[in-house]
Short mmCIF file of C-alpha atoms in Angstrom, two decimals:
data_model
loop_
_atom_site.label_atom_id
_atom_site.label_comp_id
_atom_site.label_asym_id
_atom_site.label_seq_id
_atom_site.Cartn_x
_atom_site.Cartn_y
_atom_site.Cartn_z
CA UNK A 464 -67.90 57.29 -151.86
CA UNK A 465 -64.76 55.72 -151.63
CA UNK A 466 -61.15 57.62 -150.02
CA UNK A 467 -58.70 56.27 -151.74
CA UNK A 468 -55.30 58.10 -150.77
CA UNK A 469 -51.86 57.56 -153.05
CA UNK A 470 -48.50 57.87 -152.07
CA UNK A 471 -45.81 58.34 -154.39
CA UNK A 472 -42.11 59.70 -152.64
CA UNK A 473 -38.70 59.91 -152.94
CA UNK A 474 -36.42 57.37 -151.41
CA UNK A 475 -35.85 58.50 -148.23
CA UNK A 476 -38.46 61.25 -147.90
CA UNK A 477 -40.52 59.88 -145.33
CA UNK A 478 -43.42 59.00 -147.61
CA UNK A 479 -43.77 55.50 -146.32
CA UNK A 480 -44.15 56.88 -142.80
CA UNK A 481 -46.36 59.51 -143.86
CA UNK A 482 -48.53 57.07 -145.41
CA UNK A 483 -48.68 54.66 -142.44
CA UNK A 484 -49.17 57.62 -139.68
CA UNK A 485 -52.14 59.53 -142.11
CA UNK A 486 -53.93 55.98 -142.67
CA UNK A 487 -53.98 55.64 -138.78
CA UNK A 488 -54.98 58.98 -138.61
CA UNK A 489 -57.88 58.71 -141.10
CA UNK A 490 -59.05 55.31 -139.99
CA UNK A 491 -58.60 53.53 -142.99
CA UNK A 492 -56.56 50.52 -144.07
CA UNK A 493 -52.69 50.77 -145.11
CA UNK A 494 -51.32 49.15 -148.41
CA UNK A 495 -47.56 49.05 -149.52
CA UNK A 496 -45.31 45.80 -149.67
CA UNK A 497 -48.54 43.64 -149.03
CA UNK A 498 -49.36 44.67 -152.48
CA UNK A 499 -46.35 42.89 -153.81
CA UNK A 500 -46.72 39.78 -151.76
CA UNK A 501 -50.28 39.69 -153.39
CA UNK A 502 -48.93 40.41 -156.85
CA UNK A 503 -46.42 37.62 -156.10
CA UNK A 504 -49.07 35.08 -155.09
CA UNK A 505 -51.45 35.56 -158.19
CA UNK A 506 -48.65 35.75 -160.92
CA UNK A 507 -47.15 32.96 -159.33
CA UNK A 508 -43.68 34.57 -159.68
CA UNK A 509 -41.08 35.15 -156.70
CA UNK A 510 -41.44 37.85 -154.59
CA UNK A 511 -37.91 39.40 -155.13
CA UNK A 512 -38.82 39.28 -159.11
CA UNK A 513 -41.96 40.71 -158.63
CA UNK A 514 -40.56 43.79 -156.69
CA UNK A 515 -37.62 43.46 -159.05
CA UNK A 516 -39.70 44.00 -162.18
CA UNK A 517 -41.35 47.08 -159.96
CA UNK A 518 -38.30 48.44 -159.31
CA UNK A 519 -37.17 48.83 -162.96
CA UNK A 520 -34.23 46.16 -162.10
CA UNK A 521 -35.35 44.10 -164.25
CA UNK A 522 -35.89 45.42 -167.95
CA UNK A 523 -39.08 45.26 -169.88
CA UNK A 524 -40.73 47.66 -172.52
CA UNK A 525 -43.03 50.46 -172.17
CA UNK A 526 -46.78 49.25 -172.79
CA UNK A 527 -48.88 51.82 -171.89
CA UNK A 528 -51.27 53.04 -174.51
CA UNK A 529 -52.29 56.56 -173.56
CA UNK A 530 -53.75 55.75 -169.60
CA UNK A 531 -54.93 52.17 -170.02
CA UNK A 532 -52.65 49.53 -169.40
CA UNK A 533 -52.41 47.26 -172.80
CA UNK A 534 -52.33 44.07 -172.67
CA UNK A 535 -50.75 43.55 -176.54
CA UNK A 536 -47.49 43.31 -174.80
CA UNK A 537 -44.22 41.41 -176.63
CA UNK A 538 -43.82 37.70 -176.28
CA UNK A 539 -40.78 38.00 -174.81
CA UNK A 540 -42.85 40.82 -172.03
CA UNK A 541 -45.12 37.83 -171.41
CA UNK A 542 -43.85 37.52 -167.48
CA UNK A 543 -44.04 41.93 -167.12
CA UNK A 544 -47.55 41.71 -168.35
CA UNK A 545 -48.74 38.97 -165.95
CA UNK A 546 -46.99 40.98 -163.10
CA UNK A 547 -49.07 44.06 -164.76
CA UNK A 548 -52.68 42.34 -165.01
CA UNK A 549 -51.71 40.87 -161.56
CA UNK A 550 -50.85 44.36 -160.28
CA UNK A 551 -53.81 46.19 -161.78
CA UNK A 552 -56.39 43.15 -160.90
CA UNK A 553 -54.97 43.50 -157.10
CA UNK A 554 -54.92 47.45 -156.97
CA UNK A 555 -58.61 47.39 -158.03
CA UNK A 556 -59.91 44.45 -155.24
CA UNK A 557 -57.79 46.97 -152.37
CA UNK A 558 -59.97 50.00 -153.89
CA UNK A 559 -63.49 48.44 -154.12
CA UNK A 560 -62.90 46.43 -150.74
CA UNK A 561 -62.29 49.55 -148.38
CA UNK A 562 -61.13 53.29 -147.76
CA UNK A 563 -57.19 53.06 -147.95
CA UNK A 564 -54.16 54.59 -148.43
CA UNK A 565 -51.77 53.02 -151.06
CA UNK A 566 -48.11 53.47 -151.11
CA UNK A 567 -46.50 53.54 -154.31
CA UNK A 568 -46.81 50.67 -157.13
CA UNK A 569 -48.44 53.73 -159.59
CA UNK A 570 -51.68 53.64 -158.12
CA UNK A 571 -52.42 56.96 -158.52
CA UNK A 572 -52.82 56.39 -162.17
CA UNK A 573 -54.07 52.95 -161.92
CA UNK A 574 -56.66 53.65 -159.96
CA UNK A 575 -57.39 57.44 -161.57
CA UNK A 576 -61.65 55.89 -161.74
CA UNK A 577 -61.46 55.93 -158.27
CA UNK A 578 -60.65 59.88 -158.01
CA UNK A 579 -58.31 59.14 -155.24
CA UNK A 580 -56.32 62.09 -153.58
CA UNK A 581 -52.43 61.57 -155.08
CA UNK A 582 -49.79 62.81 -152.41
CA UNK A 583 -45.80 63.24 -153.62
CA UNK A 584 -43.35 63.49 -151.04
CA UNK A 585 -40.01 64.70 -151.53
CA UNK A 586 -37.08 66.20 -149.37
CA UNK A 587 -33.39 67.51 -150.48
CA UNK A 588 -30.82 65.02 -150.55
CA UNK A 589 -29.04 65.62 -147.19
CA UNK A 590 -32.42 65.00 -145.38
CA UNK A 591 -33.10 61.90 -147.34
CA UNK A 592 -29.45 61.02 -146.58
CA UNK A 593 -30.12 61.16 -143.10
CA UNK A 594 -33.25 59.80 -142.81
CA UNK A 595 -32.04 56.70 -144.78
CA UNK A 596 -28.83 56.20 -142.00
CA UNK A 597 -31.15 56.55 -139.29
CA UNK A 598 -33.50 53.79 -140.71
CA UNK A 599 -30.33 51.86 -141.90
CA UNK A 600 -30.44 48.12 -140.72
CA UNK A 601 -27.75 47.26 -138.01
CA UNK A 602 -24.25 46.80 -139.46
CA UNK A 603 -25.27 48.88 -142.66
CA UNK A 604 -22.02 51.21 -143.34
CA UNK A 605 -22.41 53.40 -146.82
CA UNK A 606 -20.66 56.80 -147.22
CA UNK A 607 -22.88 59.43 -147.91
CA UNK A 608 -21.91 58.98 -151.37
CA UNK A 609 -23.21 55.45 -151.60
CA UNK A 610 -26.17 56.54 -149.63
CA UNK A 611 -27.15 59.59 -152.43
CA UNK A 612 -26.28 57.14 -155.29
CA UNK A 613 -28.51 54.80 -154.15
CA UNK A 614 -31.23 57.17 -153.72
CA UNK A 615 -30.91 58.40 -156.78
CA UNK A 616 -30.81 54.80 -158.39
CA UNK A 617 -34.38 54.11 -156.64
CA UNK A 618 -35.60 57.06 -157.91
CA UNK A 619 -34.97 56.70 -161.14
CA UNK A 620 -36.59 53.07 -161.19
CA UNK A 621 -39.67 54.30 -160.05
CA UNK A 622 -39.65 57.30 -162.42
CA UNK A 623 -38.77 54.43 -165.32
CA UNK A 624 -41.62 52.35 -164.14
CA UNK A 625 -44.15 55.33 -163.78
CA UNK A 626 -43.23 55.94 -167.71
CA UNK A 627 -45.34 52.07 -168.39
CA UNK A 628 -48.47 53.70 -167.02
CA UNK A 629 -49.01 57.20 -167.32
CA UNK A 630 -47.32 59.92 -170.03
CA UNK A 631 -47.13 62.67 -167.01
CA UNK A 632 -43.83 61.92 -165.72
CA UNK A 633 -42.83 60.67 -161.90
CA UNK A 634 -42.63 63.60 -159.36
CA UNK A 635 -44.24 66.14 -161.71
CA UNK A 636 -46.81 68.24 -159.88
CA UNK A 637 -49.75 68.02 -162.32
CA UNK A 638 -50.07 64.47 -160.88
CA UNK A 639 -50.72 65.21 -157.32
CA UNK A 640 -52.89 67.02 -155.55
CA UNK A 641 -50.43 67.88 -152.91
CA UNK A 642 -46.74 67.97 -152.59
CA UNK A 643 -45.05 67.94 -149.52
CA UNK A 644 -41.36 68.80 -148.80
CA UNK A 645 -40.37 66.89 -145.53
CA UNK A 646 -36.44 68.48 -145.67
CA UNK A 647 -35.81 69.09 -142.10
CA UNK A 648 -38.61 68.26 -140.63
CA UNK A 649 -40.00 65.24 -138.82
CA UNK A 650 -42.97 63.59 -140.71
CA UNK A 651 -44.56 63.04 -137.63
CA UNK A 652 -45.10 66.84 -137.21
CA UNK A 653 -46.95 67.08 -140.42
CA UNK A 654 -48.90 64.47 -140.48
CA UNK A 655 -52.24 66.20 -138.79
CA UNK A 656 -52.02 68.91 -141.19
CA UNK A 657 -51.67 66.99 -144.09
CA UNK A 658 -54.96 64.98 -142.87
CA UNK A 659 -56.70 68.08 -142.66
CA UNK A 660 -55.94 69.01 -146.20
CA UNK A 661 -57.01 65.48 -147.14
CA UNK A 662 -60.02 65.56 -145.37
CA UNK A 663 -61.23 68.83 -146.77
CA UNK A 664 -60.49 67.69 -150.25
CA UNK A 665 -62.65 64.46 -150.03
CA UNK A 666 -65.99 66.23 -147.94
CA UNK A 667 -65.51 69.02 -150.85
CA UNK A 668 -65.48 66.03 -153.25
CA UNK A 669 -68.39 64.51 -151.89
CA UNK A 670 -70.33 67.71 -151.55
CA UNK A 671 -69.72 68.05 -155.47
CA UNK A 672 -71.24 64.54 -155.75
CA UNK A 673 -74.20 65.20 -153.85
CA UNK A 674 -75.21 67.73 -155.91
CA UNK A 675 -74.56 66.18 -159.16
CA UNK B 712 -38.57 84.76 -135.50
CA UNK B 713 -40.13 86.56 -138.44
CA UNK B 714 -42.70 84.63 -140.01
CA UNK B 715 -42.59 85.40 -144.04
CA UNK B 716 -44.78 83.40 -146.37
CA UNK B 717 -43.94 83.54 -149.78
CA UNK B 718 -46.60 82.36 -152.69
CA UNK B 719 -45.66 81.56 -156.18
CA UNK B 720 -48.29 80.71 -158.51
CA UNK B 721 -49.65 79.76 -161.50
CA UNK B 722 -51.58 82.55 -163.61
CA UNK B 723 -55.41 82.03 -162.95
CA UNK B 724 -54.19 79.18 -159.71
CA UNK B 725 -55.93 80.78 -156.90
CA UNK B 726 -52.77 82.01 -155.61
CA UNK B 727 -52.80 85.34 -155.06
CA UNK B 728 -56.63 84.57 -153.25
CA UNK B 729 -54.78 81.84 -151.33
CA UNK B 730 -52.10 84.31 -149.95
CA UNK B 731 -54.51 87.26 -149.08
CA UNK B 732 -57.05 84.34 -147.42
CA UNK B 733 -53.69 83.07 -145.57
CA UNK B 734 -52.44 86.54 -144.37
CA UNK B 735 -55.62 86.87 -142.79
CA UNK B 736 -56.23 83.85 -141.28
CA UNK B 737 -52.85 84.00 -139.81
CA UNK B 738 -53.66 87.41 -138.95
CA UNK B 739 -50.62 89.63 -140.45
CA UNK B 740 -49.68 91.35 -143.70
CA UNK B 741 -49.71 90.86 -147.22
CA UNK B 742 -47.95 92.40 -149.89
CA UNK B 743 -48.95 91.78 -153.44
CA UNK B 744 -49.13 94.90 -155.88
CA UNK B 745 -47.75 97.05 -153.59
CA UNK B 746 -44.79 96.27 -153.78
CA UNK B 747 -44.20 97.35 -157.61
CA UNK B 748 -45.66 100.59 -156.47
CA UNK B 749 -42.85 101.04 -153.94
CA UNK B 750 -40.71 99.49 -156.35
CA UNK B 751 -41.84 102.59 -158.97
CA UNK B 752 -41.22 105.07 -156.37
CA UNK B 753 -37.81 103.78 -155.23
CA UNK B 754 -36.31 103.15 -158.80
CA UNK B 755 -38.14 106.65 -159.93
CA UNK B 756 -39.65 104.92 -163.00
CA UNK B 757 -43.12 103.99 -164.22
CA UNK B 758 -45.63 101.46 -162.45
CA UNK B 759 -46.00 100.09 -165.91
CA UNK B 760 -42.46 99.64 -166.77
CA UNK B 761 -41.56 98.09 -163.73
CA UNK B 762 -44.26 95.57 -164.06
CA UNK B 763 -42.93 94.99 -167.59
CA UNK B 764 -39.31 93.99 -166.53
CA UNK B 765 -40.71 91.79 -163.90
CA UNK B 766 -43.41 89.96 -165.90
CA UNK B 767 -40.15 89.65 -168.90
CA UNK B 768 -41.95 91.62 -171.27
CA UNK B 769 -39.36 94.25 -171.00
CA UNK B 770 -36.02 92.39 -172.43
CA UNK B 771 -33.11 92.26 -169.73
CA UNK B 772 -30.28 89.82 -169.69
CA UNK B 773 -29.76 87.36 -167.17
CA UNK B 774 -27.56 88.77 -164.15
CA UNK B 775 -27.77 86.47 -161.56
CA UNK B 776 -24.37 84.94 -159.88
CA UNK B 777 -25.01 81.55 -157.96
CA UNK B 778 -28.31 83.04 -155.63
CA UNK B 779 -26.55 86.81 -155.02
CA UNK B 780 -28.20 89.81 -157.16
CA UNK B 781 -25.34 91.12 -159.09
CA UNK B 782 -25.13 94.23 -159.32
CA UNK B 783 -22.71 94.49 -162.12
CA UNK B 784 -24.95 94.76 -164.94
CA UNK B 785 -24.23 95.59 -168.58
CA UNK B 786 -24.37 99.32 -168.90
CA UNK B 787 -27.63 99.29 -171.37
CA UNK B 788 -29.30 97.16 -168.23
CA UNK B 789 -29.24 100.01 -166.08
CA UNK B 790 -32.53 100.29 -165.61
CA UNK B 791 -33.43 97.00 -165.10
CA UNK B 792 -30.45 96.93 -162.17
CA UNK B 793 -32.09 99.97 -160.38
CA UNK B 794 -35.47 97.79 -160.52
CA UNK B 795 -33.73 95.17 -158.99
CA UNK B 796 -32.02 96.43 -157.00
CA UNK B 797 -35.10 98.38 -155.53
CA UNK B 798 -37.24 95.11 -155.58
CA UNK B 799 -34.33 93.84 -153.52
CA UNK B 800 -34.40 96.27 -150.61
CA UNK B 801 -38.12 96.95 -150.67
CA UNK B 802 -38.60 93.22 -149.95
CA UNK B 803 -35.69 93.48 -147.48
CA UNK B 804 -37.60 96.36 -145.49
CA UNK B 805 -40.84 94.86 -145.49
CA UNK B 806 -39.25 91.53 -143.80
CA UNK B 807 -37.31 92.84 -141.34
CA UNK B 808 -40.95 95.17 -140.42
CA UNK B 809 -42.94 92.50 -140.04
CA UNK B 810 -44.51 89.16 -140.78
CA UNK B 811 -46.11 89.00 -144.01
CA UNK B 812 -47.38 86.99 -146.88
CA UNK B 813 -45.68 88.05 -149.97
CA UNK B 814 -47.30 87.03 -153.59
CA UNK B 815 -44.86 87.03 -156.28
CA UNK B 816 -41.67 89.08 -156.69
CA UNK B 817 -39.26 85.99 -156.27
CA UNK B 818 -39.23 86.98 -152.55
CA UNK B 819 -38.98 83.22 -152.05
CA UNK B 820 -34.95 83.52 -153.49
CA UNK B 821 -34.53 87.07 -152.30
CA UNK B 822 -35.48 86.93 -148.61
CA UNK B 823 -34.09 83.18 -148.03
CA UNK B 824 -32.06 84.21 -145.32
CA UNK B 825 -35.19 85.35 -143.72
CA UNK B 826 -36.05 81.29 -144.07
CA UNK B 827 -39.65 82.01 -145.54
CA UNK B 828 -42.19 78.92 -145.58
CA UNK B 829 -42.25 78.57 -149.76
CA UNK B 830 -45.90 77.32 -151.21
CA UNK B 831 -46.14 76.91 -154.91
CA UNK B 832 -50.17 77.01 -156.08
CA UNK B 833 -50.87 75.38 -159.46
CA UNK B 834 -53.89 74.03 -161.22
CA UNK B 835 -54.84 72.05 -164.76
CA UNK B 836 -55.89 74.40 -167.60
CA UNK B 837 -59.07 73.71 -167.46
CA UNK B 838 -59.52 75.02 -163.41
CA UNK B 839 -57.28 78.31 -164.44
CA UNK B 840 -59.39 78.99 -167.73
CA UNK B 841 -62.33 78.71 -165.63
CA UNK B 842 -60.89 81.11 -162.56
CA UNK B 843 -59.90 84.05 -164.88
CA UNK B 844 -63.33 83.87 -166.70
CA UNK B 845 -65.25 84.26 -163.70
CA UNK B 846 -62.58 87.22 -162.59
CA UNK B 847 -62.19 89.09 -165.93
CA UNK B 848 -63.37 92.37 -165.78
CA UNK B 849 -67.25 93.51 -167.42
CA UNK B 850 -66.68 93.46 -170.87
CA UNK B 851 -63.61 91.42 -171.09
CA UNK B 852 -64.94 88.43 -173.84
CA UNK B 853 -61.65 86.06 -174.61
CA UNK B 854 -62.51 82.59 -176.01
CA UNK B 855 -61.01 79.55 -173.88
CA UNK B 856 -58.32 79.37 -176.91
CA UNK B 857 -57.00 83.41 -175.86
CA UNK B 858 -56.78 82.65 -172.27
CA UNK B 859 -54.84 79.70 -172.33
CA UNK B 860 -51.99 81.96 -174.45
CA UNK B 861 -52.34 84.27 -172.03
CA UNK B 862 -51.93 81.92 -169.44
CA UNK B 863 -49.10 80.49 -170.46
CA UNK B 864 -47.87 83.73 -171.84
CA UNK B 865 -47.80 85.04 -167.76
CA UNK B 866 -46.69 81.77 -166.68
CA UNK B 867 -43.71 81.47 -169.19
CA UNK B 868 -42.60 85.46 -167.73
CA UNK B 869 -42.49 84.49 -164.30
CA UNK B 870 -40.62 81.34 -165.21
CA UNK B 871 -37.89 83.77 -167.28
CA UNK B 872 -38.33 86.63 -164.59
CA UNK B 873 -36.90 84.25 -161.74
CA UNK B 874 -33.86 82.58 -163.62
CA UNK B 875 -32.47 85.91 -163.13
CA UNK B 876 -32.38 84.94 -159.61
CA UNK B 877 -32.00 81.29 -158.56
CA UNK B 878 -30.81 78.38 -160.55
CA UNK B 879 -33.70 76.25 -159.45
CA UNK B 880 -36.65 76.77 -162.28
CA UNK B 881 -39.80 78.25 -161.09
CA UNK B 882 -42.24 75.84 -160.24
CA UNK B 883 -40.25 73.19 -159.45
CA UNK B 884 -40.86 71.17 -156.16
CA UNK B 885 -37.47 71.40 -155.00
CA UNK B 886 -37.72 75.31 -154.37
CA UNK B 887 -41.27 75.37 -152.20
CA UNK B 888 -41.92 73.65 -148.78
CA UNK B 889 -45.82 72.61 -150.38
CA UNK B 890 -47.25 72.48 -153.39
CA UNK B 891 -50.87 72.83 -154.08
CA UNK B 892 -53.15 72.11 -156.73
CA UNK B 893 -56.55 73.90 -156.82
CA UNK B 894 -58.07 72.14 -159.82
CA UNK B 895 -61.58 71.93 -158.82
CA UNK B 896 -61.56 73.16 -155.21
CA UNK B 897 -62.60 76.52 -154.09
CA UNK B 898 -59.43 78.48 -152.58
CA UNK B 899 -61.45 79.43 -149.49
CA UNK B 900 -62.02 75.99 -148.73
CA UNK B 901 -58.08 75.03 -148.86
CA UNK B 902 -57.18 78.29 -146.73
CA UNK B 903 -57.74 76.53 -143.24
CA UNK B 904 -55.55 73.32 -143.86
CA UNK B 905 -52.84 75.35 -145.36
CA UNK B 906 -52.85 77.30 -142.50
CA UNK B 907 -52.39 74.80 -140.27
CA UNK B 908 -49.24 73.25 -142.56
CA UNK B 909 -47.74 76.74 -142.01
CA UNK B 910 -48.06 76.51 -138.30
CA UNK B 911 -46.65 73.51 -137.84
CA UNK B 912 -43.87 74.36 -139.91
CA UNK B 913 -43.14 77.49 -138.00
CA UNK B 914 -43.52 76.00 -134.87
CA UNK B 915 -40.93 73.53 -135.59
CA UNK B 916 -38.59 75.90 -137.17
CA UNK B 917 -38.97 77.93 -133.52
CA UNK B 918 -38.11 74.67 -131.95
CA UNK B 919 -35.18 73.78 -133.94
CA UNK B 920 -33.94 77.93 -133.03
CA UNK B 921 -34.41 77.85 -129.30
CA UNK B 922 -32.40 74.22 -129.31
CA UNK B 923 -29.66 76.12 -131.26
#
């Protein structure tokens, strides 16, 4: 059966990296801005829209109808919902193609047939401060202010865009299976214990199949 | 470095199994019950009617001052103050005795200096409904209607019981170092991973000390 692994995380948290390191870990393939790129290519919009759109930059209106993504969108939606379709065609080929771990873009609801096992990660806002400088491009200066309002304005795109596909909001813990607070520590540390967990969660999974 | 574990949970989550599986595993003490008992005997007043102010079925009013107990309550809360502060030194004692895993109690807010690893256990209705069936005592015949009150009844206590303590709402992510769900996993089969989390954590935090 297929071990499909989500990632959803603060800005700044380390979920990214916790993603990448557990998919090495476990073997399996690693999804996260390839999915836009691929999104991009089969809507035929611009990569920066696509993400933009993702991102809750750009506006659009809330189409989900209960967990299914609706395709009755607006007129005026028309470029959101090919982004959607797009998005939920693309999500699908990863799952059914191979074992992965997906980072972001709501697949943890998109791809709820799959039963894959949804990670949040979070951390308080001076680690996610720091983490963010250290990762900072070259010749990046914000204040920590800037820093913290940016984090919070990512954040509260993704939570905005989380609101199109599911009615359980962004971050809240009924939507995960596990949620890890990386606030002080390095995600490298936690990674083998976190693939434990997974991996006892999926053989207990498949154990339940066997004996259905 | 003392090693304290603190478990706040969900009514019918697992929890309390998780922590006494934990303790073991990790080979130290645990402190559940008992400590309302000591709590009784400290304060001088009922088993009962301690457990009723800290389950908020006994009325109090809210006394906490930023994360410090106050201790100067109303005159009429008298009572409730001596349970406090009892709780408050009982849970003091036991830390500075040994390393423990405490269920409950808010010893998560009370004993942060002690800098306990914080794991919040939580489950769907359905999983916590099922868990207090198969634990109710001979005799005990609720429909799956009763049981979810009562769940939520417990649930919606614990949440009022520790806003007399901490600012941060029980249950939410920011207050616990994990968060796990057991909807639809055996506790026992979790106990291993988690324990390995906690390690790592520990270790880390030993780390961090000895570079100090």
């Amino acid at each position: 059966m297929r071990r499909i692994v989500t990632i959803s995380r603060e800005f700044g948290s380390g979920g990214r990296e916790l993603g990448k390191r557990l998919a090495d870990r476990m073997g399996i393939a690693y999804y996260d801005n390839e999915i836009v790129t691929a999104i991009a290519r089969k809507s035929g919009f611009a990569q920066s829209y696509v993400q933009g759109v993702m991102e809750k930059r750009i506006q659009s209106y809330p189409i989900h109808y209960g967990r299914t993504l609706s395709l009755y969108a607006l007129p005026n939606n028309e470029n959101q919902t090919s982004i959607f379709a797009a998005q939920h065609e693309i999500l699908h080929e990863l799952a059914e193609k191979e074992d992965c771990v997906i980072v972001g873009r709501c697949a943890d609801v998109i791809l709820e047939e799959f039963k894959p096992f949804n990670v949040f990660v979070y951390a308080d806002m001076m680690s996610k401060v720091q983490r963010c400088r250290l990762r900072a491009p070259e010749g990046e200066h914000f204040s920590d202010k800037e820093l913290e309002k940016k984090i919070r304005q990512v954040d509260s795109g993704r939570a905005k865009y989380r609101r199109l596909f599911s009615p359980v909001k962004w971050g809240s813990r009924e939507a995960y299976h596990l949620c890890v607070n990386t606030s002080g520590i390095p995600v490298k540390n936690l990674v083998e214990a976190v693939y434990d967990y997974v991996q006892i969660w999926f053989e207990h999974r498949s154990e339940k199949e066997v004996k259905k």
